[in-house]
Amino acid sequence: MPAPKELDPSTSITAYWGSELRRLREAMGWSQQELAKRTAYSTSLVGLIETAARAPTRKFAQRCDEVLETGGTLIKLWPLIVRESSPAWVRSLFELEWEAQMLRNYQLAVVPGLLQTEDYARALTRAGRPFDTDQQVEELVTVRMQRQRLLDRPDPPIFFVLLDEAVLARPIGGGRVMREQLEYILRATARPRITVQVIPFEVGAYAGLAGPILMLSFKGAPNIAYMENAEDAQLLTDPSRVDALSAQFDALHSCALPQAASAALIEKRMNAWT
């Protein structure tokens, strides 16, 4: 077997992470093949990650921590990889979400990123980026999963979600993925700071059909709105535009079912997926 490629851990966070994985593996006296066998990943993937040719996913980091009995060393370093690989506007959104006291998100077509399961996010990303490599897709999924740590904090922001019923009916990833996704949303609504309400088809035409809205509210600072399309995204700070979108969100809220009725509709849609 050829000697492992020498790697300078100071060149990047991904290189440092790969060198730590190698150090921990070698401390156990394991080969790359042995680590691959114990984690149920391929030997080639282990090699790529140890040489910084590929960034690890969150699941990979967790699994390596388990089998190497590290006490969580690798998963603690993993968020740094996400920050390193994210575009500037994504990093800005991450930082603003972490500072926000309240998030209000309306979605017309898909589940909000903060509530997506990994399989749902992967199916959605692959469909939206058909020419990306598998590695590029996984990197984007990893970024999205990292964002969700926001809701696991001891003091998460208040999160109001409005969903068009179409979100529950669109078969992204197939029946199993959709069932797991809607079940995940129902579990999320059990958290005291998360509210999910559905705007049913019966409402007909309403202002929200123009597109999604994300509003971020802060203590002692003006609100910010986040808008995105197929090509890019932008953070809006102009008070006139932000206030108009905030008013639109409040108007959409009046179209939604109460929380209990929304949960019942989500459960009905969930049970229809097989």
mmCIF file of C-alpha atoms in Angstrom:
data_model
loop_
_atom_site.group_PDB
_atom_site.id
_atom_site.type_symbol
_atom_site.label_atom_id
_atom_site.label_comp_id
_atom_site.label_asym_id
_atom_site.label_seq_id
_atom_site.Cartn_x
_atom_site.Cartn_y
_atom_site.Cartn_z
ATOM 1 C CA MET A 1 0.000 0.000 0.000
ATOM 2 C CA PRO A 2 1.446 3.450 -0.882
ATOM 3 C CA ALA A 3 2.404 5.785 1.936
ATOM 4 C CA PRO A 4 -0.264 8.349 2.852
ATOM 5 C CA LYS A 5 0.081 11.727 1.183
ATOM 6 C CA GLU A 6 1.855 14.251 3.408
ATOM 7 C CA LEU A 7 -0.530 17.033 4.384
ATOM 8 C CA ASP A 8 0.233 20.441 5.845
ATOM 9 C CA PRO A 9 -2.543 20.985 8.425
ATOM 10 C CA SER A 10 -1.920 24.743 8.443
ATOM 11 C CA THR A 11 -3.089 25.253 4.854
ATOM 12 C CA SER A 12 -6.835 25.130 5.596
ATOM 13 C CA ILE A 13 -9.447 24.028 8.107
ATOM 14 C CA THR A 14 -10.243 21.037 5.892
ATOM 15 C CA ALA A 15 -6.560 20.042 5.931
ATOM 16 C CA TYR A 16 -6.412 20.411 9.708
ATOM 17 C CA TRP A 17 -9.539 18.289 10.104
ATOM 18 C CA GLY A 18 -8.119 15.594 7.815
ATOM 19 C CA SER A 19 -4.836 15.541 9.736
ATOM 20 C CA GLU A 20 -6.719 15.180 13.024
ATOM 21 C CA LEU A 21 -8.687 12.265 11.619
ATOM 22 C CA ARG A 22 -5.457 10.586 10.526
ATOM 23 C CA ARG A 23 -3.825 11.229 13.914
ATOM 24 C CA LEU A 24 -6.766 9.713 15.785
ATOM 25 C CA ARG A 25 -6.956 6.753 13.417
ATOM 26 C CA GLU A 26 -3.255 5.985 13.702
ATOM 27 C CA ALA A 27 -3.430 6.303 17.499
ATOM 28 C CA MET A 28 -5.895 3.390 17.391
ATOM 29 C CA GLY A 29 -3.473 1.427 15.194
ATOM 30 C CA TRP A 30 -6.002 1.279 12.351
ATOM 31 C CA SER A 31 -5.505 1.480 8.615
ATOM 32 C CA GLN A 32 -7.791 3.526 6.407
ATOM 33 C CA GLN A 33 -9.474 0.262 5.414
ATOM 34 C CA GLU A 34 -10.171 -0.566 9.051
ATOM 35 C CA LEU A 35 -11.699 2.851 9.750
ATOM 36 C CA ALA A 36 -13.783 2.562 6.590
ATOM 37 C CA LYS A 37 -15.074 -0.846 7.651
ATOM 38 C CA ARG A 38 -15.992 0.321 11.149
ATOM 39 C CA THR A 39 -17.762 3.476 9.940
ATOM 40 C CA ALA A 40 -19.474 1.809 6.939
ATOM 41 C CA TYR A 41 -17.895 4.327 4.543
ATOM 42 C CA SER A 42 -15.544 3.559 1.656
ATOM 43 C CA THR A 43 -11.766 3.434 1.998
ATOM 44 C CA SER A 44 -11.450 5.896 -0.866
ATOM 45 C CA LEU A 45 -13.648 8.426 0.958
ATOM 46 C CA VAL A 46 -11.562 8.133 4.122
ATOM 47 C CA GLY A 47 -8.446 8.739 2.033
ATOM 48 C CA LEU A 48 -9.950 11.752 0.279
ATOM 49 C CA ILE A 49 -10.984 13.339 3.568
ATOM 50 C CA GLU A 50 -7.636 12.665 5.256
ATOM 51 C CA THR A 51 -5.857 14.406 2.366
ATOM 52 C CA ALA A 52 -8.325 17.339 2.290
ATOM 53 C CA ALA A 53 -9.513 16.389 -1.195
ATOM 54 C CA ARG A 54 -13.052 16.231 0.157
ATOM 55 C CA ALA A 55 -14.751 17.877 3.124
ATOM 56 C CA PRO A 56 -16.432 15.579 5.674
ATOM 57 C CA THR A 57 -20.179 15.579 6.169
ATOM 58 C CA ARG A 58 -21.690 15.969 9.621
ATOM 59 C CA LYS A 59 -22.718 12.289 9.638
ATOM 60 C CA PHE A 60 -19.191 11.208 8.769
ATOM 61 C CA ALA A 61 -17.749 13.321 11.582
ATOM 62 C CA GLN A 62 -20.222 11.910 14.089
ATOM 63 C CA ARG A 63 -19.565 8.333 13.023
ATOM 64 C CA CYS A 64 -15.785 8.751 13.244
ATOM 65 C CA ASP A 65 -16.113 10.229 16.720
ATOM 66 C CA GLU A 66 -18.171 7.198 17.756
ATOM 67 C CA VAL A 67 -15.842 4.480 16.488
ATOM 68 C CA LEU A 68 -12.645 6.317 17.429
ATOM 69 C CA GLU A 69 -14.082 7.166 20.868
ATOM 70 C CA THR A 70 -12.844 10.751 20.663
ATOM 71 C CA GLY A 71 -15.371 12.327 22.994
ATOM 72 C CA GLY A 72 -16.617 14.573 20.196
ATOM 73 C CA THR A 73 -13.317 16.021 18.976
ATOM 74 C CA LEU A 74 -14.127 15.854 15.267
ATOM 75 C CA ILE A 75 -17.717 17.092 15.395
ATOM 76 C CA LYS A 76 -16.554 20.117 17.426
ATOM 77 C CA LEU A 77 -14.181 21.062 14.602
ATOM 78 C CA TRP A 78 -16.670 20.360 11.814
ATOM 79 C CA PRO A 79 -18.548 23.728 11.931
ATOM 80 C CA LEU A 80 -15.302 25.497 11.024
ATOM 81 C CA ILE A 81 -15.265 23.605 7.715
ATOM 82 C CA VAL A 82 -18.751 24.866 6.901
ATOM 83 C CA ARG A 83 -17.736 28.467 7.555
ATOM 84 C CA GLU A 84 -14.625 28.083 5.413
ATOM 85 C CA SER A 85 -16.510 26.656 2.431
ATOM 86 C CA SER A 86 -19.597 28.906 2.541
ATOM 87 C CA PRO A 87 -20.038 31.924 0.247
ATOM 88 C CA ALA A 88 -19.836 35.329 1.934
ATOM 89 C CA TRP A 89 -23.594 35.933 1.796
ATOM 90 C CA VAL A 90 -24.225 32.548 3.456
ATOM 91 C CA ARG A 91 -21.806 33.390 6.254
ATOM 92 C CA SER A 92 -23.579 36.727 6.727
ATOM 93 C CA LEU A 93 -26.945 35.008 6.948
ATOM 94 C CA PHE A 94 -25.572 32.490 9.470
ATOM 95 C CA GLU A 95 -24.272 35.293 11.669
ATOM 96 C CA LEU A 96 -27.490 37.300 11.453
ATOM 97 C CA GLU A 97 -29.659 34.276 12.239
ATOM 98 C CA TRP A 98 -27.561 33.601 15.335
ATOM 99 C CA GLU A 99 -28.022 37.202 16.492
ATOM 100 C CA ALA A 100 -31.766 37.393 15.724
ATOM 101 C CA GLN A 101 -34.384 37.207 18.450
ATOM 102 C CA MET A 102 -37.136 36.215 16.029
ATOM 103 C CA LEU A 103 -37.293 34.666 12.553
ATOM 104 C CA ARG A 104 -40.434 34.763 10.401
ATOM 105 C CA ASN A 105 -40.326 32.555 7.320
ATOM 106 C CA TYR A 106 -42.986 32.066 4.644
ATOM 107 C CA GLN A 107 -42.438 29.349 2.053
ATOM 108 C CA LEU A 108 -44.523 28.776 -1.044
ATOM 109 C CA ALA A 109 -42.844 25.708 -2.563
ATOM 110 C CA VAL A 110 -40.405 23.968 -0.194
ATOM 111 C CA VAL A 111 -39.763 23.322 3.486
ATOM 112 C CA PRO A 112 -37.631 26.086 5.090
ATOM 113 C CA GLY A 113 -33.955 25.192 5.296
ATOM 114 C CA LEU A 114 -33.991 25.299 9.102
ATOM 115 C CA LEU A 115 -36.596 22.506 9.154
ATOM 116 C CA GLN A 116 -35.363 20.280 6.316
ATOM 117 C CA THR A 117 -34.240 16.705 6.893
ATOM 118 C CA GLU A 118 -30.928 15.730 5.340
ATOM 119 C CA ASP A 119 -32.544 13.493 2.710
ATOM 120 C CA TYR A 120 -35.042 16.207 1.756
ATOM 121 C CA ALA A 121 -32.265 18.789 1.502
ATOM 122 C CA ARG A 122 -30.177 16.430 -0.630
ATOM 123 C CA ALA A 123 -33.046 15.694 -3.055
ATOM 124 C CA LEU A 124 -33.882 19.395 -3.319
ATOM 125 C CA THR A 125 -30.268 20.429 -3.868
ATOM 126 C CA ARG A 126 -29.613 17.756 -6.480
ATOM 127 C CA ALA A 127 -32.758 18.748 -8.416
ATOM 128 C CA GLY A 128 -31.834 22.421 -8.323
ATOM 129 C CA ARG A 129 -28.176 21.908 -9.292
ATOM 130 C CA PRO A 130 -28.210 19.126 -11.902
ATOM 131 C CA PHE A 131 -24.686 19.850 -13.174
ATOM 132 C CA ASP A 132 -22.965 19.853 -9.769
ATOM 133 C CA THR A 133 -20.828 16.911 -8.708
ATOM 134 C CA ASP A 134 -21.921 14.699 -5.832
ATOM 135 C CA GLN A 135 -19.253 16.324 -3.684
ATOM 136 C CA GLN A 136 -20.582 19.809 -4.422
ATOM 137 C CA VAL A 137 -24.107 18.693 -3.563
ATOM 138 C CA GLU A 138 -22.928 17.163 -0.285
ATOM 139 C CA GLU A 139 -21.086 20.358 0.628
ATOM 140 C CA LEU A 140 -24.274 22.383 0.145
ATOM 141 C CA VAL A 141 -26.293 19.871 2.172
ATOM 142 C CA THR A 142 -23.670 20.066 4.908
ATOM 143 C CA VAL A 143 -24.016 23.852 5.033
ATOM 144 C CA ARG A 144 -27.781 23.581 5.333
ATOM 145 C CA MET A 145 -27.594 21.027 8.151
ATOM 146 C CA GLN A 146 -25.098 23.230 9.976
ATOM 147 C CA ARG A 147 -27.581 26.114 9.979
ATOM 148 C CA GLN A 148 -30.014 24.013 11.973
ATOM 149 C CA ARG A 149 -27.754 24.044 15.040
ATOM 150 C CA LEU A 150 -29.333 27.447 15.645
ATOM 151 C CA LEU A 151 -32.549 25.789 16.831
ATOM 152 C CA ASP A 152 -30.685 23.450 19.210
ATOM 153 C CA ARG A 153 -29.243 26.295 21.265
ATOM 154 C CA PRO A 154 -30.428 26.723 24.874
ATOM 155 C CA ASP A 155 -31.824 30.131 23.795
ATOM 156 C CA PRO A 156 -32.989 29.720 20.172
ATOM 157 C CA PRO A 157 -34.826 32.552 18.426
ATOM 158 C CA ILE A 158 -38.593 32.510 18.164
ATOM 159 C CA PHE A 159 -39.348 30.890 14.807
ATOM 160 C CA PHE A 160 -42.661 31.541 13.036
ATOM 161 C CA VAL A 161 -43.201 29.492 9.866
ATOM 162 C CA LEU A 162 -45.972 29.845 7.302
ATOM 163 C CA LEU A 163 -46.245 27.107 4.668
ATOM 164 C CA ASP A 164 -48.414 26.966 1.599
ATOM 165 C CA GLU A 165 -50.144 23.567 1.519
ATOM 166 C CA ALA A 166 -48.277 22.874 -1.739
ATOM 167 C CA VAL A 167 -45.134 22.375 0.369
ATOM 168 C CA LEU A 168 -46.774 19.335 1.975
ATOM 169 C CA ALA A 169 -47.950 17.892 -1.344
ATOM 170 C CA ARG A 170 -44.896 18.250 -3.579
ATOM 171 C CA PRO A 171 -43.090 14.836 -3.780
ATOM 172 C CA ILE A 172 -39.493 15.910 -3.207
ATOM 173 C CA GLY A 173 -37.326 12.823 -2.789
ATOM 174 C CA GLY A 174 -40.240 10.386 -2.930
ATOM 175 C CA GLY A 175 -42.779 9.090 -0.444
ATOM 176 C CA ARG A 176 -40.407 7.941 2.294
ATOM 177 C CA VAL A 177 -38.483 11.229 2.286
ATOM 178 C CA MET A 178 -41.700 13.254 2.395
ATOM 179 C CA ARG A 179 -43.170 11.216 5.217
ATOM 180 C CA GLU A 180 -40.001 11.618 7.288
ATOM 181 C CA GLN A 181 -39.890 15.319 6.445
ATOM 182 C CA LEU A 182 -43.444 16.033 7.564
ATOM 183 C CA GLU A 183 -42.939 13.946 10.688
ATOM 184 C CA TYR A 184 -39.866 16.052 11.426
ATOM 185 C CA ILE A 185 -41.917 19.246 11.087
ATOM 186 C CA LEU A 186 -44.516 17.904 13.504
ATOM 187 C CA ARG A 187 -41.809 17.092 16.058
ATOM 188 C CA ALA A 188 -40.370 20.582 15.617
ATOM 189 C CA THR A 189 -43.707 22.178 16.488
ATOM 190 C CA ALA A 190 -43.477 20.565 19.937
ATOM 191 C CA ARG A 191 -40.650 22.974 20.745
ATOM 192 C CA PRO A 192 -41.921 26.001 22.651
ATOM 193 C CA ARG A 193 -40.376 28.612 20.324
ATOM 194 C CA ILE A 194 -41.375 27.082 16.981
ATOM 195 C CA THR A 195 -44.769 27.721 15.398
ATOM 196 C CA VAL A 196 -45.745 26.228 12.034
ATOM 197 C CA GLN A 197 -48.993 27.191 10.317
ATOM 198 C CA VAL A 198 -50.331 26.151 6.919
ATOM 199 C CA ILE A 199 -52.158 28.228 4.328
ATOM 200 C CA PRO A 200 -54.582 25.716 2.773
ATOM 201 C CA PHE A 201 -55.418 25.384 -0.898
ATOM 202 C CA GLU A 202 -58.949 26.599 -0.150
ATOM 203 C CA VAL A 203 -57.661 30.137 0.323
ATOM 204 C CA GLY A 204 -57.148 30.414 -3.430
ATOM 205 C CA ALA A 205 -55.188 33.431 -4.691
ATOM 206 C CA TYR A 206 -53.312 35.442 -2.057
ATOM 207 C CA ALA A 207 -50.327 37.777 -1.849
ATOM 208 C CA GLY A 208 -47.853 35.047 -0.895
ATOM 209 C CA LEU A 209 -47.909 33.529 -4.352
ATOM 210 C CA ALA A 210 -45.310 36.134 -5.316
ATOM 211 C CA GLY A 211 -42.570 34.245 -3.456
ATOM 212 C CA PRO A 212 -40.976 33.329 -0.105
ATOM 213 C CA ILE A 213 -40.107 35.747 2.701
ATOM 214 C CA LEU A 214 -37.608 35.546 5.568
ATOM 215 C CA MET A 215 -37.678 38.313 8.174
ATOM 216 C CA LEU A 216 -35.041 38.643 10.901
ATOM 217 C CA SER A 217 -35.798 40.729 13.995
ATOM 218 C CA PHE A 218 -33.220 41.916 16.534
ATOM 219 C CA LYS A 219 -33.171 43.537 19.935
ATOM 220 C CA GLY A 220 -32.276 47.205 19.572
ATOM 221 C CA ALA A 221 -31.650 47.004 15.819
ATOM 222 C CA PRO A 222 -33.790 47.324 12.660
ATOM 223 C CA ASN A 223 -35.348 44.290 10.999
ATOM 224 C CA ILE A 224 -33.638 42.700 8.007
ATOM 225 C CA ALA A 225 -35.249 40.779 5.134
ATOM 226 C CA TYR A 226 -33.611 37.969 3.182
ATOM 227 C CA MET A 227 -34.575 37.245 -0.416
ATOM 228 C CA GLU A 228 -33.216 34.656 -2.828
ATOM 229 C CA ASN A 229 -33.740 33.374 -6.349
ATOM 230 C CA ALA A 230 -32.226 30.696 -8.559
ATOM 231 C CA GLU A 231 -28.999 32.674 -9.100
ATOM 232 C CA ASP A 232 -28.222 34.585 -5.923
ATOM 233 C CA ALA A 233 -29.477 35.990 -2.637
ATOM 234 C CA GLN A 234 -29.533 39.346 -0.916
ATOM 235 C CA LEU A 235 -30.045 40.832 2.531
ATOM 236 C CA LEU A 236 -32.339 43.877 2.490
ATOM 237 C CA THR A 237 -31.841 46.651 5.029
ATOM 238 C CA ASP A 238 -33.725 49.529 3.348
ATOM 239 C CA PRO A 239 -36.489 50.290 5.914
ATOM 240 C CA SER A 240 -39.130 50.966 3.257
ATOM 241 C CA ARG A 241 -38.605 47.584 1.595
ATOM 242 C CA VAL A 242 -38.210 45.697 4.866
ATOM 243 C CA ASP A 243 -41.350 47.252 6.384
ATOM 244 C CA ALA A 244 -43.366 46.380 3.277
ATOM 245 C CA LEU A 245 -42.275 42.732 3.458
ATOM 246 C CA SER A 246 -42.973 42.616 7.190
ATOM 247 C CA ALA A 247 -46.490 43.910 6.580
ATOM 248 C CA GLN A 248 -46.952 41.320 3.835
ATOM 249 C CA PHE A 249 -45.928 38.533 6.190
ATOM 250 C CA ASP A 250 -48.471 39.739 8.769
ATOM 251 C CA ALA A 251 -51.151 39.733 6.073
ATOM 252 C CA LEU A 252 -50.246 36.173 5.083
ATOM 253 C CA HIS A 253 -50.633 35.087 8.683
ATOM 254 C CA SER A 254 -54.328 35.937 8.508
ATOM 255 C CA CYS A 255 -54.710 33.380 5.678
ATOM 256 C CA ALA A 256 -53.244 30.495 7.697
ATOM 257 C CA LEU A 257 -54.997 27.829 9.712
ATOM 258 C CA PRO A 258 -54.594 27.961 13.510
ATOM 259 C CA GLN A 259 -51.650 25.979 14.846
ATOM 260 C CA ALA A 260 -53.672 22.934 15.942
ATOM 261 C CA ALA A 261 -55.538 22.735 12.629
ATOM 262 C CA SER A 262 -52.258 23.175 10.780
ATOM 263 C CA ALA A 263 -50.707 20.280 12.692
ATOM 264 C CA ALA A 264 -53.708 18.116 11.847
ATOM 265 C CA LEU A 265 -53.336 18.941 8.143
ATOM 266 C CA ILE A 266 -49.606 18.207 8.235
ATOM 267 C CA GLU A 267 -50.313 14.849 9.896
ATOM 268 C CA LYS A 268 -52.973 14.025 7.300
ATOM 269 C CA ARG A 269 -50.566 14.794 4.486
ATOM 270 C CA MET A 270 -47.825 12.820 6.233
ATOM 271 C CA ASN A 271 -49.989 9.718 6.522
ATOM 272 C CA ALA A 272 -50.819 9.941 2.804
ATOM 273 C CA TRP A 273 -47.140 9.450 1.918
ATOM 274 C CA THR A 274 -46.046 5.820 1.784
#
